[in-house]
CSV table of C-alpha atoms and ligand atoms in Angstrom, one decimal:
chain,number,residue,atom,x,y,z
A,1,UNK,CA,0.7,0.0,0.2
A,2,UNK,CA,1.3,4.0,-1.0
A,3,UNK,CA,1.1,6.4,1.5
A,4,UNK,CA,2.8,9.5,2.8
A,5,UNK,CA,3.3,10.5,6.2
A,6,UNK,CA,4.2,14.2,7.0
A,7,UNK,CA,7.1,14.1,9.7
A,8,UNK,CA,7.3,16.2,12.5
A,9,UNK,CA,11.0,15.4,13.9
A,10,UNK,CA,10.2,19.3,15.6
A,11,UNK,CA,6.6,18.5,16.7
A,12,UNK,CA,5.0,22.2,17.1
A,13,UNK,CA,7.7,23.3,18.4
A,14,UNK,CA,8.0,26.4,16.1
A,15,UNK,CA,10.3,30.6,16.3
A,16,UNK,CA,7.4,32.4,14.2
A,17,UNK,CA,3.2,32.8,16.0
A,18,UNK,CA,2.0,33.6,12.0
A,19,UNK,CA,-1.6,34.6,13.3
A,20,UNK,CA,-3.3,32.0,11.1
A,21,UNK,CA,-0.9,28.7,12.6
A,22,UNK,CA,-3.1,25.8,13.5
A,23,UNK,CA,0.0,23.9,14.1
A,24,UNK,CA,1.9,25.8,17.2
A,25,UNK,CA,-1.5,25.6,18.7
A,26,UNK,CA,-0.9,21.5,19.4
A,27,UNK,CA,1.8,22.6,21.9
A,28,UNK,CA,-0.8,21.9,23.8
A,29,UNK,CA,-1.6,18.0,23.5
A,30,UNK,CA,2.3,17.6,24.6
A,31,UNK,CA,2.0,19.1,27.8
A,32,UNK,CA,2.6,22.7,26.8
A,33,UNK,CA,5.4,24.5,25.1
A,34,UNK,CA,8.7,22.9,25.1
A,35,UNK,CA,11.9,22.5,22.8
A,36,UNK,CA,10.1,19.3,21.4
A,37,UNK,CA,12.9,16.5,19.3
A,38,UNK,CA,12.2,13.4,17.9
A,39,UNK,CA,14.4,11.3,19.9
A,40,UNK,CA,17.4,9.0,17.8
A,41,UNK,CA,15.2,5.9,18.4
A,42,UNK,CA,11.9,7.3,17.2
A,43,UNK,CA,13.6,8.9,14.1
A,44,UNK,CA,15.5,5.9,13.3
A,45,UNK,CA,12.3,3.5,13.8
A,46,UNK,CA,10.6,6.1,11.4
A,47,UNK,CA,12.6,6.1,8.8
A,48,UNK,CA,13.2,2.0,8.9
A,49,UNK,CA,9.7,1.4,8.4
A,50,UNK,CA,8.5,3.5,6.1
A,51,UNK,CA,11.6,2.6,3.8
A,52,UNK,CA,10.5,-0.7,4.3
A,53,UNK,CA,6.8,-0.2,3.6
A,54,UNK,CA,5.9,1.6,0.5
A,55,UNK,CA,6.5,-0.8,-2.4
A,56,UNK,CA,7.6,2.2,-5.2
A,57,UNK,CA,11.9,1.8,-6.0
A,58,UNK,CA,11.2,5.6,-4.7
A,59,UNK,CA,10.9,6.8,-0.8
A,60,UNK,CA,10.1,10.5,-0.2
A,61,UNK,CA,10.4,12.3,2.5
A,62,UNK,CA,8.4,14.8,3.5
A,63,UNK,CA,9.6,16.8,6.9
A,64,UNK,CA,7.4,19.4,8.3
A,65,UNK,CA,6.5,21.3,11.9
A,66,UNK,CA,6.2,23.5,13.2
A,67,UNK,CA,9.3,24.3,12.4
A,68,UNK,CA,11.7,21.5,11.7
A,69,UNK,CA,15.1,23.3,10.9
A,70,UNK,CA,14.5,24.4,15.0
A,71,UNK,CA,16.4,21.2,15.3
A,72,UNK,CA,20.0,22.3,13.5
A,73,UNK,CA,21.9,19.7,10.5
A,74,UNK,CA,23.4,18.0,12.7
A,75,UNK,CA,19.9,16.2,13.0
A,76,UNK,CA,19.4,16.4,9.1
A,77,UNK,CA,22.5,15.3,9.3
A,78,UNK,CA,21.7,12.2,11.1
A,79,UNK,CA,18.5,11.7,8.6
A,80,UNK,CA,20.1,11.3,5.6
A,81,UNK,CA,22.7,9.4,7.7
A,82,UNK,CA,19.7,6.6,8.7
A,83,UNK,CA,17.6,7.0,5.1
A,84,UNK,CA,21.2,5.9,4.0
A,85,UNK,CA,21.5,2.8,6.2
A,86,UNK,CA,17.9,1.8,5.4
A,87,UNK,CA,18.2,2.7,2.0
A,88,UNK,CA,17.8,-1.5,1.3
A,89,UNK,CA,18.4,-0.3,-2.7
A,90,UNK,CA,15.7,2.0,-3.0
A,91,UNK,CA,16.4,6.1,-4.0
A,92,UNK,CA,15.2,8.1,-1.5
A,93,UNK,CA,14.3,11.7,-1.8
A,94,UNK,CA,13.6,13.9,0.5
A,95,UNK,CA,11.3,17.1,0.6
A,96,UNK,CA,11.5,20.1,4.4
A,97,UNK,CA,8.8,22.8,4.9
A,98,UNK,CA,10.2,25.4,6.4
A,99,UNK,CA,9.4,29.6,7.3
A,100,UNK,CA,12.8,29.9,6.1
A,101,UNK,CA,14.2,32.0,9.0
A,102,UNK,CA,16.7,29.6,9.4
A,103,UNK,CA,18.6,29.4,6.3
A,104,UNK,CA,22.2,29.9,6.0
A,105,UNK,CA,25.4,29.3,3.3
A,106,UNK,CA,25.6,25.5,5.7
A,107,UNK,CA,21.6,25.0,5.4
A,108,UNK,CA,21.4,25.3,1.1
A,109,UNK,CA,24.9,23.9,0.8
A,110,UNK,CA,23.3,20.2,2.6
A,111,UNK,CA,20.3,20.8,0.5
A,112,UNK,CA,21.9,21.2,-2.6
A,113,UNK,CA,24.0,17.9,-1.6
A,114,UNK,CA,21.4,16.3,-0.3
A,115,UNK,CA,18.7,17.2,-2.6
A,116,UNK,CA,16.4,18.7,-0.8
A,117,UNK,CA,13.5,20.4,-2.4
A,118,UNK,CA,12.7,23.0,-0.4
A,119,UNK,CA,9.6,24.5,0.3
A,120,UNK,CA,9.1,28.1,1.9
A,121,UNK,CA,6.8,30.2,3.1
A,122,UNK,CA,5.8,33.3,2.4
A,123,UNK,CA,3.0,35.5,1.5
A,124,UNK,CA,3.5,37.7,-1.5
A,125,UNK,CA,5.2,41.4,-0.6
A,126,UNK,CA,6.0,42.9,2.1
A,127,UNK,CA,3.5,44.5,3.5
A,128,UNK,CA,0.8,41.8,3.6
A,129,UNK,CA,3.1,38.7,4.2
A,130,UNK,CA,4.1,40.5,8.7
A,131,UNK,CA,0.8,41.0,8.0
A,132,UNK,CA,0.5,37.5,9.2
A,133,UNK,CA,3.8,35.9,9.5
A,134,UNK,CA,4.9,37.5,12.5
A,135,UNK,CA,7.6,35.9,15.1
A,136,UNK,CA,5.9,35.8,19.7
A,137,UNK,CA,7.0,39.1,19.5
A,138,UNK,CA,5.2,40.2,16.5
A,139,UNK,CA,8.2,42.2,14.9
A,140,UNK,CA,8.8,41.1,11.2
A,141,UNK,CA,9.8,38.2,9.4
A,142,UNK,CA,9.9,39.3,5.4
A,143,UNK,CA,13.3,40.2,4.5
A,144,UNK,CA,14.3,36.3,6.3
A,145,UNK,CA,12.5,34.7,4.2
A,146,UNK,CA,13.7,36.5,1.1
A,147,UNK,CA,16.9,36.3,2.2
A,148,UNK,CA,17.1,33.0,2.7
A,149,UNK,CA,15.0,32.3,-1.4
A,150,UNK,CA,18.0,34.4,-1.9
A,151,UNK,CA,21.1,31.6,-0.6
A,152,UNK,CA,18.7,28.6,-1.9
A,153,UNK,CA,19.1,30.3,-5.9
A,154,UNK,CA,22.5,31.3,-4.9
A,155,UNK,CA,23.3,27.8,-4.3
A,156,UNK,CA,21.2,26.1,-6.7
A,157,UNK,CA,18.9,24.5,-4.5
A,158,UNK,CA,15.1,23.0,-6.2
A,159,UNK,CA,12.7,25.3,-3.9
A,160,UNK,CA,9.2,26.4,-4.3
A,161,UNK,CA,7.3,28.4,-2.7
A,162,UNK,CA,4.1,28.1,-0.3
A,163,UNK,CA,1.8,31.4,0.4
A,164,UNK,CA,-1.6,31.3,2.1
A,165,UNK,CA,-4.2,33.1,0.6
A,166,UNK,CA,-5.7,34.6,3.7
A,167,UNK,CA,-8.7,37.9,3.9
A,168,UNK,CA,-5.3,40.1,2.9
A,169,UNK,CA,-3.4,39.3,0.5
A,170,UNK,CA,-6.2,37.6,-1.8
A,171,UNK,CA,-7.4,40.7,-2.3
A,172,UNK,CA,-4.4,41.2,-4.5
A,173,UNK,CA,-3.4,38.2,-6.0
A,174,UNK,CA,-1.7,40.1,-9.0
A,175,UNK,CA,1.1,41.9,-6.8
A,176,UNK,CA,1.0,38.4,-4.7
A,177,UNK,CA,1.1,36.3,-7.9
A,178,UNK,CA,3.9,39.2,-9.9
A,179,UNK,CA,6.1,39.2,-6.9
A,180,UNK,CA,6.4,35.3,-6.1
A,181,UNK,CA,6.9,34.8,-9.9
A,182,UNK,CA,10.3,37.2,-8.9
A,183,UNK,CA,11.8,35.7,-6.2
A,184,UNK,CA,10.2,32.6,-6.5
A,185,UNK,CA,12.2,29.3,-9.6
A,186,UNK,CA,8.7,29.5,-10.6
A,187,UNK,CA,7.3,26.7,-8.4
A,188,UNK,CA,4.4,27.7,-6.0
A,189,UNK,CA,1.7,26.1,-3.9
A,190,UNK,CA,-1.5,28.4,-2.7
A,191,UNK,CA,-3.1,27.0,0.1
A,192,UNK,CA,-6.3,29.6,1.6
A,193,UNK,CA,-6.3,29.7,5.6
A,194,UNK,CA,-10.2,28.5,6.9
A,195,UNK,CA,-10.7,29.0,10.2
A,196,UNK,CA,-13.4,28.4,13.2
A,197,UNK,CA,-13.2,30.1,17.3
A,198,UNK,CA,-12.8,27.7,18.9
A,199,UNK,CA,-16.1,26.1,20.5
A,200,UNK,CA,-15.6,24.9,24.2
A,201,UNK,CA,-15.0,21.7,23.2
A,202,UNK,CA,-11.0,23.0,22.1
A,203,UNK,CA,-11.2,25.7,24.4
A,204,UNK,CA,-10.8,22.5,27.2
A,205,UNK,CA,-8.3,21.0,24.9
A,206,UNK,CA,-6.2,23.9,25.5
A,207,UNK,CA,-6.5,25.4,22.3
A,208,UNK,CA,-7.3,28.5,19.7
A,209,UNK,CA,-9.6,27.1,16.6
A,210,UNK,CA,-12.3,25.1,16.3
A,211,UNK,CA,-11.9,21.8,15.7
A,212,UNK,CA,-12.5,20.4,12.5
A,213,UNK,CA,-16.1,19.0,12.0
A,214,UNK,CA,-16.3,14.9,11.2
A,215,UNK,CA,-19.5,12.7,9.7
A,216,UNK,CA,-19.6,11.9,13.0
A,217,UNK,CA,-19.1,15.0,14.9
A,218,UNK,CA,-21.4,17.9,12.1
A,219,UNK,CA,-20.1,21.3,12.5
A,220,UNK,CA,-21.7,23.6,14.7
A,221,UNK,CA,-22.4,27.8,14.0
A,222,UNK,CA,-18.9,29.0,14.6
A,223,UNK,CA,-18.1,31.5,13.2
A,224,UNK,CA,-14.8,31.7,11.0
A,225,UNK,CA,-11.1,33.8,12.1
A,226,UNK,CA,-11.0,38.0,11.0
A,227,UNK,CA,-7.6,36.1,9.0
A,228,UNK,CA,-9.7,33.3,7.5
A,229,UNK,CA,-10.4,33.3,3.2
A,230,UNK,CA,-14.0,33.9,2.1
A,231,UNK,CA,-15.0,32.1,-0.5
A,232,UNK,CA,-15.4,35.2,-3.2
A,233,UNK,CA,-12.5,36.3,-2.4
A,234,UNK,CA,-10.8,32.3,-2.9
A,235,UNK,CA,-12.8,33.3,-6.6
A,236,UNK,CA,-11.2,36.2,-7.4
A,237,UNK,CA,-7.4,35.2,-6.2
A,238,UNK,CA,-7.6,32.1,-8.4
A,239,UNK,CA,-9.4,33.4,-11.5
A,240,UNK,CA,-6.8,36.7,-11.6
A,241,UNK,CA,-3.9,34.6,-11.3
A,242,UNK,CA,-5.5,31.7,-13.8
A,243,UNK,CA,-6.1,34.4,-16.4
A,244,UNK,CA,-2.4,36.1,-15.6
A,245,UNK,CA,-0.4,33.1,-16.1
A,246,UNK,CA,-2.6,31.7,-19.2
A,247,UNK,CA,-2.2,35.0,-20.8
A,248,UNK,CA,1.7,34.7,-20.3
A,249,UNK,CA,3.4,31.8,-18.2
A,250,UNK,CA,2.3,28.3,-19.7
A,251,UNK,CA,5.2,26.4,-19.4
A,252,UNK,CA,8.1,28.9,-17.2
A,253,UNK,CA,5.3,28.9,-13.7
A,254,UNK,CA,4.4,26.0,-12.0
A,255,UNK,CA,1.5,26.9,-9.8
A,256,UNK,CA,0.2,23.7,-8.1
A,257,UNK,CA,-3.5,24.4,-8.2
A,258,UNK,CA,-3.1,24.1,-12.6
A,259,UNK,CA,-1.8,21.7,-12.2
A,260,UNK,CA,-4.2,19.4,-10.0
A,261,UNK,CA,-7.2,20.9,-12.1
A,262,UNK,CA,-5.3,20.0,-15.4
A,263,UNK,CA,-4.5,16.5,-14.1
A,264,UNK,CA,-7.7,15.8,-12.3
A,265,UNK,CA,-9.5,16.7,-16.3
A,266,UNK,CA,-7.0,14.5,-17.7
A,267,UNK,CA,-7.8,11.7,-15.6
A,268,UNK,CA,-4.9,11.4,-14.5
A,269,UNK,CA,-5.5,11.8,-10.2
A,270,UNK,CA,-4.8,14.9,-7.5
A,271,UNK,CA,-1.9,14.9,-6.8
A,272,UNK,CA,-3.9,16.5,-4.2
A,273,UNK,CA,-5.2,15.2,-1.3
A,274,UNK,CA,-8.3,18.3,-0.5
A,275,UNK,CA,-9.5,18.1,-4.4
A,276,UNK,CA,-9.0,13.5,-4.3
A,277,UNK,CA,-11.8,11.3,-3.2
A,278,UNK,CA,-10.8,10.5,-0.8
A,279,UNK,CA,-8.8,11.0,2.2
A,280,UNK,CA,-6.7,9.2,4.0
A,281,UNK,CA,-3.3,8.3,2.5
A,282,UNK,CA,-2.0,10.7,3.7
A,283,UNK,CA,-1.0,10.8,8.0
A,284,UNK,CA,1.2,13.0,10.2
A,285,UNK,CA,3.6,11.8,12.4
A,286,UNK,CA,5.0,13.6,15.7
A,287,UNK,CA,7.6,14.1,17.2
A,288,UNK,CA,7.1,10.8,20.0
A,289,UNK,CA,5.4,8.2,17.8
A,290,UNK,CA,2.6,9.5,17.4
A,291,UNK,CA,0.1,9.5,14.2
A,292,UNK,CA,-2.5,10.6,13.2
A,293,UNK,CA,-4.1,11.1,11.1
A,294,UNK,CA,-4.3,14.1,8.7
A,295,UNK,CA,-1.8,16.9,9.5
A,296,UNK,CA,-5.5,18.9,10.0
A,297,UNK,CA,-6.7,15.9,12.8
A,298,UNK,CA,-4.2,16.3,14.3
A,299,UNK,CA,-6.4,16.7,17.7
A,300,UNK,CA,-6.1,13.3,20.6
A,301,UNK,CA,-9.8,10.8,18.5
A,302,UNK,CA,-8.0,10.8,15.5
A,303,UNK,CA,-4.5,9.2,16.7
A,304,UNK,CA,-4.3,6.2,15.4
A,305,UNK,CA,-1.6,4.8,17.5
A,306,UNK,CA,2.2,5.2,18.8
A,307,UNK,CA,4.4,3.7,15.8
A,308,UNK,CA,6.7,2.3,18.4
A,309,UNK,CA,4.2,0.2,19.3
A,310,UNK,CA,2.9,-1.0,16.1
A,311,UNK,CA,3.6,-0.9,13.4
A,312,UNK,CA,3.4,1.9,11.0
A,313,UNK,CA,2.0,0.2,7.9
A,314,UNK,CA,-0.2,-1.3,10.3
A,315,UNK,CA,-1.8,1.5,11.8
A,316,UNK,CA,-2.0,3.1,7.9
A,317,UNK,CA,-3.7,0.6,6.1
A,318,UNK,CA,-6.4,-0.6,10.0
A,319,UNK,CA,-9.9,0.2,9.9
A,320,UNK,CA,-10.1,3.2,11.6
A,321,UNK,CA,-7.5,5.4,8.6
A,322,UNK,CA,-10.2,3.7,6.0
A,323,UNK,CA,-12.8,4.8,7.6
A,324,UNK,CA,-11.3,8.6,7.7
A,325,UNK,CA,-10.6,8.5,4.6
A,326,UNK,CA,-14.3,7.5,2.7
A,327,UNK,CA,-15.8,9.3,4.5
A,328,UNK,CA,-14.8,12.2,2.4
A,329,UNK,CA,-16.5,10.7,-0.2
A,330,UNK,CA,-19.2,9.3,1.7
A,331,UNK,CA,-20.0,12.4,3.8
A,332,UNK,CA,-20.3,14.0,0.2
A,333,UNK,CA,-24.3,16.4,0.5
A,334,UNK,CA,-25.9,16.1,-2.7
A,335,UNK,CA,-24.7,19.6,-3.7
A,336,UNK,CA,-22.0,18.2,-4.3
A,337,UNK,CA,-22.7,14.8,-5.7
A,338,UNK,CA,-25.2,16.4,-8.1
A,339,UNK,CA,-22.7,19.2,-9.2
A,340,UNK,CA,-20.8,19.3,-12.9
A,341,UNK,CA,-17.7,19.8,-11.6
A,342,UNK,CA,-17.1,17.8,-8.4
A,343,UNK,CA,-14.6,16.1,-10.7
A,344,UNK,CA,-12.0,18.2,-10.1
A,345,UNK,CA,-13.1,19.4,-6.7
A,346,UNK,CA,-14.8,16.1,-5.1
A,347,UNK,CA,-16.2,18.6,-2.4
A,348,UNK,CA,-13.4,19.8,-0.7
A,349,UNK,CA,-11.0,19.2,1.8
A,350,UNK,CA,-13.7,17.9,4.9
A,351,UNK,CA,-12.0,20.7,7.3
A,352,UNK,CA,-13.7,23.1,5.5
A,353,UNK,CA,-16.9,21.4,5.2
A,354,UNK,CA,-19.1,23.5,8.0
A,355,UNK,CA,-21.8,25.1,5.9
A,356,UNK,CA,-25.4,23.9,6.4
A,357,UNK,CA,-27.1,22.8,3.5
A,358,UNK,CA,-30.5,21.5,2.9
A,359,UNK,CA,-32.2,20.0,6.2
A,360,UNK,CA,-31.0,16.4,6.5
A,361,UNK,CA,-28.2,16.7,4.6
A,362,UNK,CA,-24.4,16.6,5.3
A,363,UNK,CA,-22.6,19.8,5.5
A,364,UNK,CA,-21.2,21.8,2.1
A,365,UNK,CA,-17.8,23.3,2.1
A,366,UNK,CA,-17.0,27.1,3.4
A,367,UNK,CA,-15.3,27.0,0.5
A,368,UNK,CA,-17.8,25.4,-1.9
A,369,UNK,CA,-19.5,29.1,-4.1
A,370,UNK,CA,-15.3,30.0,-4.6
A,371,UNK,CA,-15.2,26.5,-6.3
A,372,UNK,CA,-17.6,26.7,-8.2
A,373,UNK,CA,-16.9,30.3,-9.9
A,374,UNK,CA,-12.8,29.1,-10.1
A,375,UNK,CA,-13.6,25.6,-11.1
A,376,UNK,CA,-16.2,26.5,-14.0
A,377,UNK,CA,-14.0,29.5,-15.0
A,378,UNK,CA,-10.8,28.0,-15.8
A,379,UNK,CA,-12.9,24.6,-17.3
A,380,UNK,CA,-13.1,26.0,-21.4
A,381,UNK,CA,-9.1,26.2,-21.1
A,382,UNK,CA,-8.1,23.2,-18.7
A,383,UNK,CA,-9.9,21.9,-22.3
A,384,UNK,CA,-8.4,23.9,-24.3
A,385,UNK,CA,-4.5,21.9,-22.1
A,386,UNK,CA,-5.5,19.0,-22.4
A,387,UNK,CA,-6.4,18.5,-26.6
A,388,UNK,CA,-3.3,20.7,-26.9
A,389,UNK,CA,-1.7,17.5,-24.2
A,390,UNK,CA,-4.0,14.5,-26.1
A,391,UNK,CA,-2.1,15.1,-29.9
A,392,UNK,CA,1.6,15.8,-28.6
A,393,UNK,CA,1.7,19.6,-29.2
A,394,UNK,CA,3.1,22.5,-26.2
A,395,UNK,CA,0.6,23.0,-24.1
A,396,UNK,CA,2.4,26.9,-24.6
A,397,UNK,CA,0.7,27.3,-27.3
A,398,UNK,CA,-2.0,28.3,-25.7
A,399,UNK,CA,-0.8,30.9,-24.5
A,400,UNK,CA,-0.3,32.7,-28.6
A,401,UNK,CA,-4.0,31.2,-28.6
A,402,UNK,CA,-4.9,33.1,-26.2
A,403,UNK,CA,-3.2,36.1,-27.5
A,404,UNK,CA,-5.4,35.7,-30.9
A,405,UNK,CA,-8.2,36.0,-29.4
A,406,UNK,CA,-8.3,38.8,-27.3
A,407,UNK,CA,-4.7,40.1,-26.8
A,408,UNK,CA,-6.2,43.1,-23.9
A,409,UNK,CA,-6.8,39.4,-21.8
A,410,UNK,CA,-2.1,40.2,-21.7
A,411,UNK,CA,-1.8,42.0,-18.6
A,412,UNK,CA,1.6,42.7,-18.0
A,413,UNK,CA,1.6,46.7,-17.0
A,414,UNK,CA,3.9,48.7,-18.7
A,415,UNK,CA,7.5,48.8,-17.6
A,416,UNK,CA,7.1,52.1,-17.3
A,417,UNK,CA,4.1,51.7,-14.7
A,418,UNK,CA,3.9,52.0,-10.9
A,419,UNK,CA,4.2,48.0,-9.8
A,420,UNK,CA,1.2,47.3,-8.5
A,421,UNK,CA,2.7,45.3,-6.0
A,422,UNK,CA,2.7,48.6,-4.1
A,423,UNK,CA,6.3,48.7,-3.4
A,424,UNK,CA,6.6,52.4,-5.0
A,425,UNK,CA,8.7,51.5,-8.1
A,426,UNK,CA,8.5,51.4,-11.4
A,427,UNK,CA,7.5,47.8,-13.1
A,428,UNK,CA,10.9,47.1,-14.6
A,429,UNK,CA,13.0,47.6,-11.6
A,430,UNK,CA,10.2,45.7,-9.4
A,431,UNK,CA,8.2,42.9,-10.2
A,432,UNK,CA,8.8,42.8,-14.0
A,433,UNK,CA,12.4,42.9,-14.0
A,434,UNK,CA,14.2,40.1,-16.3
B,501,SF4,S1,6.4,29.4,10.7
B,501,SF4,FE1,4.8,27.8,9.8
B,501,SF4,S2,4.5,25.7,11.9
B,501,SF4,FE2,6.0,28.0,12.0
B,501,SF4,S3,3.9,29.2,13.2
B,501,SF4,FE3,4.6,29.8,11.1
B,501,SF4,S4,2.1,28.9,10.3
B,501,SF4,FE4,2.6,28.2,12.8
B,502,SF4,S1,-8.7,16.1,5.6
B,502,SF4,FE1,-8.1,17.3,3.9
B,502,SF4,S2,-5.7,17.5,4.3
B,502,SF4,FE2,-6.8,15.5,5.2
B,502,SF4,S3,-6.0,14.1,3.7
B,502,SF4,FE3,-8.1,14.9,3.6
B,502,SF4,S4,-8.1,16.5,2.5
B,502,SF4,FE4,-6.2,15.8,2.6
B,503,SF4,S1,-18.2,23.2,-6.4
B,503,SF4,FE1,-18.9,22.9,-3.9
B,503,SF4,S2,-21.2,22.0,-4.5
B,503,SF4,FE2,-19.7,21.8,-5.9
B,503,SF4,S3,-18.3,19.6,-5.0
B,503,SF4,FE3,-17.0,21.2,-4.4
B,503,SF4,S4,-18.1,21.8,-2.5
B,503,SF4,FE4,-19.5,20.2,-3.6
């Protein structure tokens, strides 16, 4: 059975306190704030088991947090040495998701030498990034993150950017996209920030955000936080970025959301669990070996067990995890089952399903109306791109067709106009810099 595990060797420890973070609050499940660190015997057991139970000759590790680089470079050297020890002829690769603030030349050399793919979290130009991504004292992190991106680029490390779409940066889609094009390496990931304020149940656990709904524990009417993106904002964000990308950047800029939509359109399956028919194929491993159903369901009732007591493969293949995975599809409300964009959306992530539908029906995603607009808008173009692929023609040809159809849709501002990212500089000296 093929599955993934997001490993959190530093647990929920982090040197930042982003306003919308859904993970640092997990400290309260492990006895309050502290410097969590996966013990070597837990780490080795995970590495050994994970390699052994993957059926493919290539095994991909994903290191996340909290902030995994808090553990220091020697800890990651240990990880790589354990992977070599237990590889058993398999090819190992690694991805790490980081806030970037602790990266230096030594980290970058290590990533390059060991072929790590590094995901760096950045929310857009300075003002937008520093709105929510701050240290505990509220101090900004933009400069440290941009320095990390420059270092990664300079060292030739493979990296991508991860941007949380929230209520602020969603309003400045083009500024965010053009900025990411400038500082990134052409690979972008976006995730929507959607969380609700805590109810009594989560407050009792010491958690700052509401627990996501499940099929047997439907949502209560808690409001979303003020930094959550609305469905309307998300639609406007993606549609604007998609149109700009379609006219200018197909084949040179890779936006995970668009790739996933195209993959679904071609029937190749979704590379993103959010838009896959089922969940359950990506567990989350805490520092002490506790394994949870998913990164977004790290709560006592979704703990599958501990890999030091029960084998990892047994936990991921357990009836409980299979039920968790199936529930996504089984609990689709009728409006989803009859929806024309269901093959692309698949009802969205269950953690967003807290909006009431018809009486007696399960809840629908809070982002539903957004995804209807987004996938509805993208559909004709995805169809054209899919047709180019089937004919064996280069997908970037679509840009020529777009320009012929509608020359004014080429949304590049004049080189001498003020840049839309709000820097105050001319476009040619800012986001339009080659
Ligand atoms: S960097 Fe990541 S883990 Fe740390 S506070 Fe921000 S969102 Fe949370
Ligand atoms: S609950 Fe959401 S994040 Fe978790 S596996 Fe399902 S779709 Fe993915
Ligand atoms: S767009 Fe809305 S109705 Fe359609 S599948 Fe997605 S969540 Fe369900």
